[in-house]
Amino acid sequence: MKIKIHILVLTLLFSSLAIGQVTFKEETKEEHDIRMKWWLDAKFGLFVHYGLYSILGGEWKGETVPRYAEWIQRWGKIPSEEYISLASDFNPKELDADLWVRTAKEAGMKYMVITTKHHEGFCLWDSKFTEFDLGEGTTFNRDILAELSAACKKYGIEFGTYYSIIDWHHPSQRADLATNQPPMNDKEGYVKYMKAQLKELITKYHPSIMWFDGDWVKWWTLEDGIDLYNYLRKLDPKLIINNRVAKRKLTTKDFGTPENATPGVALDYPWEACWTVNHSWGYKKSDTTWKSPKVLIQKQIDINSKGGNLLLNVGPKADGSFPEASISLLKEMGTWNKTHQEAVYKTEYVDLLPQSWGKLVKTQGSNNSKGEIFAYVYDWPKYNLIIKGVSMGEFKAYTYQGKQLPVSAVNNNIKIDVSSVNPSKYATVLRIKYSGGIQKINKTSSIIGLDLKGDELVLQASEAKLTGNKNKIYQNSYIGSWTSHSDTASWKFDVPAPGKYLVKVIYACDEKSSGGDVMVKVDGNTITKTVTSTKGWQDYQLLEIGTLNLNQVGSTTCTIGFGNKKSQTLFNLKSVLLIPVTD
Ligand code: FHN
């Protein structure tokens, strides 16, 4: 008996040590920076969601199925055996890998990431470890990933592969109906299967990026992810791996992955925001909610100005061709990126005050004494552009094309006379070259406690849909005049991963009007909080409302209005933050 207890203690000790020892593979800062350099300079990449779900295009038995098309097995309640039979219909006869990659290249994209295995479990290559794949599962006899990898080499863009940790087909997780928390009946066996397939992908197709997804499943732990990360980096020391290899809420290594969301501030680690061009990631016949070229170009500018990359998605049709609307959007973005190359590539985040009229970046190599700043102006002023909160030694301003403009320094601002400049369609780019020093003058109080990590969902006042007759959006930055008790503001947004979210608002409210309740409703759940006063109508603070469980990946709506306890005015509202909470 004594020996047994002794073994038990030793086992517990070693297992706890083992857990304590699982750490990310060590590398020096120099090694890390060399490995990540091309990715940090890339700015823009293509995401491709292509699988058996593309055959259905979001429809099942003649009905349009709600939510993302690549989730149709779940939302269409398609029994597993019926779904598996789709493989025999897979025939991307119009898939032209050279055209896909050329289209990405001409859009100004420097890398691509394709779903080699999404949650459905179908493998877009001939894997030795399953028959639910391009090889045995279909009559299509081309090697799509090899063609794409070769085309990327030909056009000089990096090839990346997406791999889902969730696998509704694999016996360890198979259930008749798919869910976002499938069962796990053989973790050890499935991790072995994943490692074998990932080794196949790396040795056969040499991806530069491994993009994981589905990390929210309860059976997958941070330690599991770190072990998988280290396994992959051993197979290919140059490989770049996203943070969903482990738990997106707990790590940013190698890069953070906000989804259909752009952080409110620049982040101090590598990150990439992935966005759809319409709503669904996989091709959906009925989804015509195409974003405009202006929205996408300004989205790329916003993301790049905060130091991030934009990974923009295309969902090819069943036959492997890109939807026309996607092609024309990428073409328009390509024209923009090509005519503004110096302001897009080889630039980085510049630590200056946010400007109401647009965004600022600096060229790589700019420093506190000498350099060049690009101003992306969305809201064109008639006479003078004012860059707030900055002082420079010597400085000159020019149009992007190089025509010099009159400038002056006025009360810690830079004033540029733009009366002679014709503004451009999506943003007008100006250059400011400085020497003799540059200094940020912090004039506006930073919002107390706004220590954004980057995985928050930030719903901005300017994007709200207002109902009622009193509340209004002012200066494109806050909702005010919220005096009618039936007035609401709402936002449609995508939940990137199911789980608990803490809700905070950035608000201002004077003493006299405070004391009412604010109500926040998402996904049918409602929370309320009493509005306490800030120092005045323009003194913005953070108010924590409470936590909500958002259990469905994909589109939902957040609505804000008066709670039961009424006050004369609800508040002025700048943003709503939905912050993922680690369980
Ligand atoms: O569930 C997936 C979804 O289908 C899509 O692939 C997005 C794209 O990053 N990722 C997951 C949701 O976070």
Short mmCIF file of N, CA and C in Angstrom, two decimals, residues 4-165:
data_model
loop_
_atom_site.label_atom_id
_atom_site.label_comp_id
_atom_site.label_asym_id
_atom_site.label_seq_id
_atom_site.Cartn_x
_atom_site.Cartn_y
_atom_site.Cartn_z
N LYS A 4 2.31 2.12 -3.33
CA LYS A 4 1.31 2.69 -4.27
C LYS A 4 1.18 4.19 -4.06
N ILE A 5 1.08 4.60 -2.74
CA ILE A 5 0.88 6.04 -2.46
C ILE A 5 2.10 6.81 -2.96
N HIS A 6 3.29 6.19 -2.76
CA HIS A 6 4.55 6.82 -3.14
C HIS A 6 4.55 7.09 -4.66
N ILE A 7 4.12 6.07 -5.45
CA ILE A 7 4.08 6.22 -6.92
C ILE A 7 3.09 7.31 -7.30
N LEU A 8 1.94 7.31 -6.55
CA LEU A 8 0.90 8.31 -6.88
C LEU A 8 1.48 9.72 -6.68
N VAL A 9 2.20 9.91 -5.53
CA VAL A 9 2.74 11.25 -5.24
C VAL A 9 3.73 11.65 -6.34
N LEU A 10 4.61 10.67 -6.72
CA LEU A 10 5.62 10.97 -7.76
C LEU A 10 4.93 11.34 -9.07
N THR A 11 3.89 10.58 -9.41
CA THR A 11 3.19 10.85 -10.69
C THR A 11 2.61 12.25 -10.67
N LEU A 12 1.96 12.58 -9.53
CA LEU A 12 1.35 13.92 -9.44
C LEU A 12 2.44 14.98 -9.57
N LEU A 13 3.57 14.74 -8.89
CA LEU A 13 4.65 15.73 -8.90
C LEU A 13 5.15 15.93 -10.33
N PHE A 14 5.46 14.80 -11.03
CA PHE A 14 6.01 14.95 -12.37
C PHE A 14 4.98 15.55 -13.33
N SER A 15 3.71 15.13 -13.14
CA SER A 15 2.72 15.66 -14.10
C SER A 15 2.59 17.17 -13.88
N SER A 16 2.62 17.61 -12.61
CA SER A 16 2.49 19.08 -12.41
C SER A 16 3.74 19.76 -12.96
N LEU A 17 4.92 19.15 -12.73
CA LEU A 17 6.15 19.76 -13.29
C LEU A 17 6.01 19.81 -14.80
N ALA A 18 5.54 18.70 -15.37
CA ALA A 18 5.45 18.64 -16.84
C ALA A 18 4.58 19.80 -17.32
N ILE A 19 3.40 20.00 -16.64
CA ILE A 19 2.52 21.10 -17.10
C ILE A 19 3.27 22.40 -16.94
N GLY A 20 3.93 22.56 -15.76
CA GLY A 20 4.63 23.83 -15.52
C GLY A 20 5.68 24.07 -16.57
N GLN A 21 6.25 22.94 -17.18
CA GLN A 21 7.38 23.15 -18.10
C GLN A 21 6.93 23.45 -19.53
N VAL A 22 5.64 23.32 -19.87
CA VAL A 22 5.24 23.53 -21.26
C VAL A 22 5.30 25.02 -21.55
N THR A 23 6.38 25.43 -22.23
CA THR A 23 6.52 26.86 -22.57
C THR A 23 6.82 26.95 -24.05
N PHE A 24 6.49 28.11 -24.63
CA PHE A 24 6.76 28.29 -26.05
C PHE A 24 8.25 28.13 -26.33
N LYS A 25 8.56 27.55 -27.51
CA LYS A 25 9.95 27.37 -27.93
C LYS A 25 10.69 28.69 -27.81
N GLU A 26 11.86 28.67 -27.15
CA GLU A 26 12.64 29.89 -26.94
C GLU A 26 13.29 30.37 -28.25
N GLU A 27 13.33 31.64 -28.47
CA GLU A 27 14.15 32.19 -29.55
C GLU A 27 14.58 33.59 -29.10
N THR A 28 15.74 34.05 -29.60
CA THR A 28 16.18 35.39 -29.20
C THR A 28 15.31 36.42 -29.90
N LYS A 29 15.32 37.67 -29.39
CA LYS A 29 14.52 38.74 -30.03
C LYS A 29 14.98 38.88 -31.49
N GLU A 30 16.30 38.76 -31.69
CA GLU A 30 16.81 38.93 -33.07
C GLU A 30 16.27 37.82 -33.99
N GLU A 31 16.30 36.57 -33.47
CA GLU A 31 15.77 35.46 -34.28
C GLU A 31 14.28 35.67 -34.57
N HIS A 32 13.53 36.14 -33.53
CA HIS A 32 12.09 36.37 -33.69
C HIS A 32 11.86 37.44 -34.75
N ASP A 33 12.61 38.56 -34.64
CA ASP A 33 12.39 39.68 -35.57
C ASP A 33 12.73 39.29 -37.01
N ILE A 34 13.77 38.48 -37.18
CA ILE A 34 14.13 38.02 -38.54
C ILE A 34 13.01 37.12 -39.08
N ARG A 35 12.49 36.24 -38.23
CA ARG A 35 11.44 35.30 -38.67
C ARG A 35 10.15 36.03 -39.05
N MET A 36 9.83 37.11 -38.26
CA MET A 36 8.54 37.78 -38.45
C MET A 36 8.62 38.93 -39.46
N LYS A 37 9.84 39.32 -39.91
CA LYS A 37 9.99 40.58 -40.67
C LYS A 37 9.10 40.64 -41.91
N TRP A 38 9.14 39.59 -42.72
CA TRP A 38 8.37 39.66 -43.99
C TRP A 38 6.88 39.80 -43.67
N TRP A 39 6.45 39.12 -42.56
CA TRP A 39 5.03 39.14 -42.21
C TRP A 39 4.63 40.52 -41.72
N LEU A 40 5.48 41.14 -40.90
CA LEU A 40 5.17 42.48 -40.39
C LEU A 40 5.16 43.52 -41.51
N ASP A 41 5.95 43.28 -42.56
CA ASP A 41 5.99 44.24 -43.68
C ASP A 41 4.85 44.00 -44.67
N ALA A 42 4.15 42.86 -44.53
CA ALA A 42 3.22 42.44 -45.58
C ALA A 42 1.98 43.31 -45.69
N LYS A 43 1.40 43.71 -44.55
CA LYS A 43 0.23 44.63 -44.48
C LYS A 43 -1.08 44.01 -44.97
N PHE A 44 -1.07 43.12 -45.96
CA PHE A 44 -2.33 42.74 -46.61
C PHE A 44 -2.20 41.32 -47.14
N GLY A 45 -3.17 40.46 -46.79
CA GLY A 45 -3.14 39.07 -47.26
C GLY A 45 -4.52 38.60 -47.68
N LEU A 46 -4.55 37.49 -48.41
CA LEU A 46 -5.81 36.90 -48.88
C LEU A 46 -6.16 35.67 -48.04
N PHE A 47 -7.39 35.65 -47.55
CA PHE A 47 -7.93 34.51 -46.82
C PHE A 47 -8.88 33.80 -47.80
N VAL A 48 -8.80 32.47 -47.90
CA VAL A 48 -9.71 31.75 -48.80
C VAL A 48 -10.39 30.63 -48.01
N HIS A 49 -11.73 30.69 -47.96
CA HIS A 49 -12.51 29.62 -47.34
C HIS A 49 -13.11 28.77 -48.45
N TYR A 50 -12.57 27.55 -48.62
CA TYR A 50 -13.01 26.69 -49.71
C TYR A 50 -13.06 25.25 -49.20
N GLY A 51 -14.27 24.63 -49.36
CA GLY A 51 -14.42 23.23 -48.89
C GLY A 51 -15.72 22.67 -49.43
N LEU A 52 -16.18 21.56 -48.83
CA LEU A 52 -17.44 20.96 -49.30
C LEU A 52 -18.59 21.93 -49.11
N TYR A 53 -18.53 22.75 -48.08
CA TYR A 53 -19.60 23.75 -47.84
C TYR A 53 -19.77 24.67 -49.05
N SER A 54 -18.69 24.84 -49.84
CA SER A 54 -18.78 25.75 -51.01
C SER A 54 -19.75 25.19 -52.05
N ILE A 55 -19.90 23.86 -52.04
CA ILE A 55 -20.83 23.24 -53.02
C ILE A 55 -22.26 23.70 -52.73
N LEU A 56 -22.59 23.79 -51.43
CA LEU A 56 -23.98 24.11 -51.03
C LEU A 56 -24.25 25.60 -51.12
N GLY A 57 -23.22 26.43 -50.99
CA GLY A 57 -23.44 27.89 -51.12
C GLY A 57 -24.47 28.42 -50.13
N GLY A 58 -24.51 27.81 -48.94
CA GLY A 58 -25.41 28.33 -47.91
C GLY A 58 -26.85 27.86 -48.04
N GLU A 59 -27.08 26.90 -48.96
CA GLU A 59 -28.46 26.40 -49.12
C GLU A 59 -28.52 24.89 -48.87
N TRP A 60 -29.64 24.42 -48.27
CA TRP A 60 -29.81 22.99 -48.02
C TRP A 60 -31.27 22.63 -48.28
N LYS A 61 -31.48 21.63 -49.14
CA LYS A 61 -32.84 21.20 -49.52
C LYS A 61 -33.67 22.40 -49.97
N GLY A 62 -33.05 23.27 -50.77
CA GLY A 62 -33.78 24.39 -51.38
C GLY A 62 -34.00 25.58 -50.47
N GLU A 63 -33.54 25.47 -49.22
CA GLU A 63 -33.71 26.59 -48.26
C GLU A 63 -32.37 27.27 -47.98
N THR A 64 -32.41 28.60 -47.81
CA THR A 64 -31.20 29.30 -47.36
C THR A 64 -31.03 29.05 -45.87
N VAL A 65 -29.84 28.59 -45.48
CA VAL A 65 -29.56 28.29 -44.07
C VAL A 65 -28.92 29.53 -43.44
N PRO A 66 -29.35 29.95 -42.23
CA PRO A 66 -28.81 31.18 -41.64
C PRO A 66 -27.34 31.06 -41.27
N ARG A 67 -26.71 32.19 -41.03
CA ARG A 67 -25.34 32.33 -40.54
C ARG A 67 -24.29 31.94 -41.58
N TYR A 68 -23.06 31.66 -41.09
CA TYR A 68 -21.93 31.43 -42.02
C TYR A 68 -22.16 30.18 -42.86
N ALA A 69 -21.84 30.22 -44.15
CA ALA A 69 -22.06 29.08 -45.06
C ALA A 69 -21.16 27.90 -44.71
N GLU A 70 -19.96 28.18 -44.14
CA GLU A 70 -19.04 27.07 -43.84
C GLU A 70 -19.48 26.31 -42.59
N TRP A 71 -20.54 26.87 -41.91
CA TRP A 71 -21.16 26.21 -40.75
C TRP A 71 -22.46 25.51 -41.14
N ILE A 72 -22.70 25.32 -42.41
CA ILE A 72 -24.01 24.80 -42.84
C ILE A 72 -24.31 23.41 -42.26
N GLN A 73 -23.29 22.61 -42.02
CA GLN A 73 -23.53 21.29 -41.42
C GLN A 73 -24.18 21.46 -40.06
N ARG A 74 -23.81 22.54 -39.34
CA ARG A 74 -24.38 22.80 -38.00
C ARG A 74 -25.75 23.46 -38.13
N TRP A 75 -25.82 24.56 -38.84
CA TRP A 75 -27.07 25.35 -38.86
C TRP A 75 -28.11 24.73 -39.79
N GLY A 76 -27.64 23.88 -40.71
CA GLY A 76 -28.61 23.19 -41.57
C GLY A 76 -29.03 21.86 -40.95
N LYS A 77 -28.49 21.57 -39.76
CA LYS A 77 -28.76 20.32 -39.04
C LYS A 77 -28.61 19.12 -40.00
N ILE A 78 -27.52 19.10 -40.76
CA ILE A 78 -27.30 18.03 -41.75
C ILE A 78 -26.67 16.83 -41.04
N PRO A 79 -27.33 15.67 -41.06
CA PRO A 79 -26.76 14.49 -40.42
C PRO A 79 -25.38 14.19 -41.01
N SER A 80 -24.46 13.74 -40.17
CA SER A 80 -23.08 13.56 -40.57
C SER A 80 -22.95 12.70 -41.83
N GLU A 81 -23.66 11.57 -41.88
CA GLU A 81 -23.53 10.68 -43.04
C GLU A 81 -23.96 11.37 -44.34
N GLU A 82 -25.02 12.20 -44.24
CA GLU A 82 -25.49 12.92 -45.45
C GLU A 82 -24.43 13.92 -45.89
N TYR A 83 -23.81 14.58 -44.91
CA TYR A 83 -22.83 15.60 -45.24
C TYR A 83 -21.61 14.98 -45.92
N ILE A 84 -21.19 13.82 -45.40
CA ILE A 84 -20.00 13.15 -45.94
C ILE A 84 -20.17 12.84 -47.44
N SER A 85 -21.43 12.54 -47.82
CA SER A 85 -21.64 12.15 -49.23
C SER A 85 -21.43 13.32 -50.20
N LEU A 86 -21.36 14.54 -49.64
CA LEU A 86 -21.13 15.72 -50.51
C LEU A 86 -19.81 15.59 -51.27
N ALA A 87 -18.84 14.90 -50.67
CA ALA A 87 -17.49 14.84 -51.24
C ALA A 87 -17.51 14.35 -52.70
N SER A 88 -18.46 13.47 -52.98
CA SER A 88 -18.48 12.92 -54.36
C SER A 88 -18.92 13.98 -55.38
N ASP A 89 -19.51 15.11 -54.85
CA ASP A 89 -19.95 16.17 -55.79
C ASP A 89 -18.87 17.25 -55.93
N PHE A 90 -17.74 17.08 -55.23
CA PHE A 90 -16.72 18.14 -55.22
C PHE A 90 -15.96 18.13 -56.55
N ASN A 91 -16.11 19.24 -57.34
CA ASN A 91 -15.45 19.24 -58.65
C ASN A 91 -15.11 20.66 -59.08
N PRO A 92 -14.05 21.24 -58.51
CA PRO A 92 -13.69 22.64 -58.81
C PRO A 92 -13.08 22.79 -60.20
N LYS A 93 -13.89 22.50 -61.22
CA LYS A 93 -13.35 22.46 -62.59
C LYS A 93 -12.86 23.84 -63.06
N GLU A 94 -13.35 24.93 -62.44
CA GLU A 94 -12.92 26.29 -62.85
C GLU A 94 -11.81 26.83 -61.96
N LEU A 95 -11.31 25.97 -61.06
CA LEU A 95 -10.27 26.48 -60.14
C LEU A 95 -8.98 26.70 -60.91
N ASP A 96 -8.55 27.98 -60.97
CA ASP A 96 -7.31 28.33 -61.66
C ASP A 96 -6.37 28.94 -60.62
N ALA A 97 -5.49 28.11 -60.09
CA ALA A 97 -4.60 28.54 -58.98
C ALA A 97 -3.77 29.75 -59.39
N ASP A 98 -3.34 29.76 -60.64
CA ASP A 98 -2.53 30.88 -61.12
C ASP A 98 -3.35 32.18 -61.08
N LEU A 99 -4.63 32.08 -61.47
CA LEU A 99 -5.50 33.27 -61.46
C LEU A 99 -5.78 33.71 -60.02
N TRP A 100 -6.02 32.75 -59.11
CA TRP A 100 -6.27 33.12 -57.70
C TRP A 100 -5.09 33.96 -57.19
N VAL A 101 -3.88 33.42 -57.40
CA VAL A 101 -2.70 34.06 -56.81
C VAL A 101 -2.38 35.37 -57.52
N ARG A 102 -2.60 35.41 -58.85
CA ARG A 102 -2.37 36.66 -59.60
C ARG A 102 -3.35 37.74 -59.12
N THR A 103 -4.59 37.33 -58.86
CA THR A 103 -5.60 38.28 -58.38
C THR A 103 -5.17 38.85 -57.02
N ALA A 104 -4.64 37.98 -56.16
CA ALA A 104 -4.16 38.44 -54.85
C ALA A 104 -2.99 39.39 -55.02
N LYS A 105 -2.06 38.99 -55.87
CA LYS A 105 -0.85 39.82 -56.10
C LYS A 105 -1.25 41.20 -56.61
N GLU A 106 -2.16 41.23 -57.59
CA GLU A 106 -2.57 42.51 -58.18
C GLU A 106 -3.39 43.36 -57.21
N ALA A 107 -3.92 42.72 -56.16
CA ALA A 107 -4.66 43.48 -55.14
C ALA A 107 -3.69 44.15 -54.16
N GLY A 108 -2.41 43.74 -54.25
CA GLY A 108 -1.42 44.28 -53.32
C GLY A 108 -1.19 43.39 -52.13
N MET A 109 -1.70 42.16 -52.22
CA MET A 109 -1.55 41.19 -51.12
C MET A 109 -0.18 40.53 -51.19
N LYS A 110 0.39 40.25 -50.01
CA LYS A 110 1.75 39.69 -49.97
C LYS A 110 1.75 38.24 -49.48
N TYR A 111 0.58 37.74 -49.09
CA TYR A 111 0.48 36.34 -48.67
C TYR A 111 -0.96 35.87 -48.81
N MET A 112 -1.14 34.58 -48.76
CA MET A 112 -2.49 34.02 -48.75
C MET A 112 -2.58 32.89 -47.74
N VAL A 113 -3.80 32.64 -47.25
CA VAL A 113 -4.05 31.54 -46.30
C VAL A 113 -5.29 30.81 -46.79
N ILE A 114 -5.19 29.51 -47.06
CA ILE A 114 -6.36 28.76 -47.54
C ILE A 114 -6.76 27.69 -46.53
N THR A 115 -8.06 27.50 -46.39
CA THR A 115 -8.58 26.48 -45.47
C THR A 115 -8.25 25.10 -46.02
N THR A 116 -7.26 24.43 -45.45
CA THR A 116 -6.94 23.07 -45.91
C THR A 116 -7.88 22.07 -45.25
N LYS A 117 -8.37 22.42 -44.04
CA LYS A 117 -9.37 21.58 -43.34
C LYS A 117 -10.15 22.49 -42.40
N HIS A 118 -11.43 22.76 -42.72
CA HIS A 118 -12.26 23.58 -41.85
C HIS A 118 -12.97 22.66 -40.85
N HIS A 119 -13.90 23.17 -40.07
CA HIS A 119 -14.54 22.35 -39.02
C HIS A 119 -15.18 21.08 -39.60
N GLU A 120 -15.58 21.12 -40.88
CA GLU A 120 -16.24 19.94 -41.49
C GLU A 120 -15.31 18.73 -41.53
N GLY A 121 -14.00 18.96 -41.49
CA GLY A 121 -13.05 17.84 -41.45
C GLY A 121 -12.59 17.36 -42.81
N PHE A 122 -13.19 17.92 -43.90
CA PHE A 122 -12.77 17.51 -45.25
C PHE A 122 -11.40 18.10 -45.57
N CYS A 123 -10.48 17.27 -46.05
CA CYS A 123 -9.10 17.73 -46.29
C CYS A 123 -8.90 18.06 -47.76
N LEU A 124 -8.42 19.29 -48.00
CA LEU A 124 -8.27 19.78 -49.38
C LEU A 124 -6.99 19.26 -50.01
N TRP A 125 -6.48 18.13 -49.50
CA TRP A 125 -5.32 17.48 -50.12
C TRP A 125 -5.49 15.97 -49.90
N ASP A 126 -4.66 15.18 -50.59
CA ASP A 126 -4.75 13.73 -50.47
C ASP A 126 -3.93 13.30 -49.25
N SER A 127 -4.62 13.17 -48.12
CA SER A 127 -3.93 12.86 -46.87
C SER A 127 -3.84 11.35 -46.68
N LYS A 128 -2.70 10.89 -46.15
CA LYS A 128 -2.54 9.46 -45.89
C LYS A 128 -3.39 9.02 -44.70
N PHE A 129 -3.94 9.98 -43.93
CA PHE A 129 -4.55 9.64 -42.63
C PHE A 129 -6.07 9.69 -42.63
N THR A 130 -6.65 9.95 -43.80
CA THR A 130 -8.12 9.90 -43.87
C THR A 130 -8.54 9.66 -45.31
N GLU A 131 -9.76 9.16 -45.50
CA GLU A 131 -10.27 9.04 -46.86
C GLU A 131 -11.26 10.17 -47.15
N PHE A 132 -11.52 10.99 -46.12
CA PHE A 132 -12.43 12.14 -46.30
C PHE A 132 -11.59 13.30 -46.79
N ASP A 133 -11.10 13.13 -48.04
CA ASP A 133 -10.12 14.12 -48.54
C ASP A 133 -10.20 14.20 -50.06
N LEU A 134 -9.36 15.05 -50.63
CA LEU A 134 -9.39 15.27 -52.08
C LEU A 134 -9.03 14.00 -52.83
N GLY A 135 -8.18 13.15 -52.20
CA GLY A 135 -7.71 11.95 -52.90
C GLY A 135 -8.81 10.91 -53.04
N GLU A 136 -9.05 10.17 -51.95
CA GLU A 136 -10.05 9.08 -52.01
C GLU A 136 -11.48 9.62 -52.05
N GLY A 137 -11.71 10.82 -51.47
CA GLY A 137 -13.11 11.26 -51.30
C GLY A 137 -13.74 11.82 -52.56
N THR A 138 -12.88 12.22 -53.56
CA THR A 138 -13.48 12.88 -54.72
C THR A 138 -12.91 12.27 -56.01
N THR A 139 -13.48 12.64 -57.14
CA THR A 139 -12.92 12.17 -58.43
C THR A 139 -12.04 13.27 -59.03
N PHE A 140 -11.83 14.35 -58.24
CA PHE A 140 -11.04 15.47 -58.73
C PHE A 140 -9.56 15.12 -58.56
N ASN A 141 -8.81 15.04 -59.68
CA ASN A 141 -7.47 14.47 -59.51
C ASN A 141 -6.33 15.46 -59.68
N ARG A 142 -6.54 16.67 -59.21
CA ARG A 142 -5.43 17.64 -59.19
C ARG A 142 -5.04 17.92 -57.74
N ASP A 143 -3.79 18.37 -57.55
CA ASP A 143 -3.30 18.68 -56.19
C ASP A 143 -3.39 20.19 -55.99
N ILE A 144 -4.53 20.65 -55.50
CA ILE A 144 -4.85 22.09 -55.38
C ILE A 144 -3.78 22.82 -54.58
N LEU A 145 -3.39 22.25 -53.43
CA LEU A 145 -2.44 22.95 -52.56
C LEU A 145 -1.07 23.07 -53.25
N ALA A 146 -0.69 22.03 -54.00
CA ALA A 146 0.60 22.10 -54.71
C ALA A 146 0.54 23.18 -55.79
N GLU A 147 -0.59 23.28 -56.47
CA GLU A 147 -0.75 24.31 -57.51
C GLU A 147 -0.69 25.70 -56.89
N LEU A 148 -1.35 25.86 -55.74
CA LEU A 148 -1.36 27.20 -55.10
C LEU A 148 0.03 27.55 -54.57
N SER A 149 0.68 26.56 -53.97
CA SER A 149 2.01 26.80 -53.42
C SER A 149 2.98 27.18 -54.55
N ALA A 150 2.86 26.50 -55.70
CA ALA A 150 3.73 26.83 -56.84
C ALA A 150 3.40 28.21 -57.41
N ALA A 151 2.12 28.53 -57.48
CA ALA A 151 1.73 29.85 -58.01
C ALA A 151 2.22 30.96 -57.08
N CYS A 152 2.17 30.71 -55.77
CA CYS A 152 2.67 31.72 -54.82
C CYS A 152 4.16 31.94 -55.04
N LYS A 153 4.87 30.85 -55.28
CA LYS A 153 6.32 30.95 -55.53
C LYS A 153 6.55 31.78 -56.81
N LYS A 154 5.75 31.49 -57.81
CA LYS A 154 5.89 32.18 -59.12
C LYS A 154 5.64 33.68 -58.96
N TYR A 155 4.66 34.06 -58.19
CA TYR A 155 4.32 35.49 -58.07
C TYR A 155 4.95 36.17 -56.86
N GLY A 156 5.75 35.41 -56.12
CA GLY A 156 6.48 36.03 -54.99
C GLY A 156 5.60 36.41 -53.83
N ILE A 157 4.53 35.62 -53.61
CA ILE A 157 3.78 35.88 -52.37
C ILE A 157 3.82 34.61 -51.51
N GLU A 158 3.69 34.80 -50.20
CA GLU A 158 3.86 33.67 -49.26
C GLU A 158 2.60 32.82 -49.19
N PHE A 159 2.79 31.51 -49.11
CA PHE A 159 1.67 30.55 -49.07
C PHE A 159 1.41 30.14 -47.62
N GLY A 160 0.13 30.24 -47.21
CA GLY A 160 -0.23 29.87 -45.83
C GLY A 160 -1.39 28.89 -45.81
N THR A 161 -1.44 28.08 -44.74
CA THR A 161 -2.50 27.06 -44.64
C THR A 161 -3.26 27.22 -43.34
N TYR A 162 -4.58 27.15 -43.44
CA TYR A 162 -5.51 27.20 -42.30
C TYR A 162 -5.85 25.76 -41.92
N TYR A 163 -5.91 25.48 -40.60
CA TYR A 163 -6.23 24.11 -40.14
C TYR A 163 -7.10 24.24 -38.90
N SER A 164 -8.28 23.59 -38.94
CA SER A 164 -9.22 23.70 -37.82
C SER A 164 -8.96 22.62 -36.76
N ILE A 165 -8.90 23.03 -35.50
CA ILE A 165 -8.76 22.07 -34.39
C ILE A 165 -10.07 21.30 -34.24
#
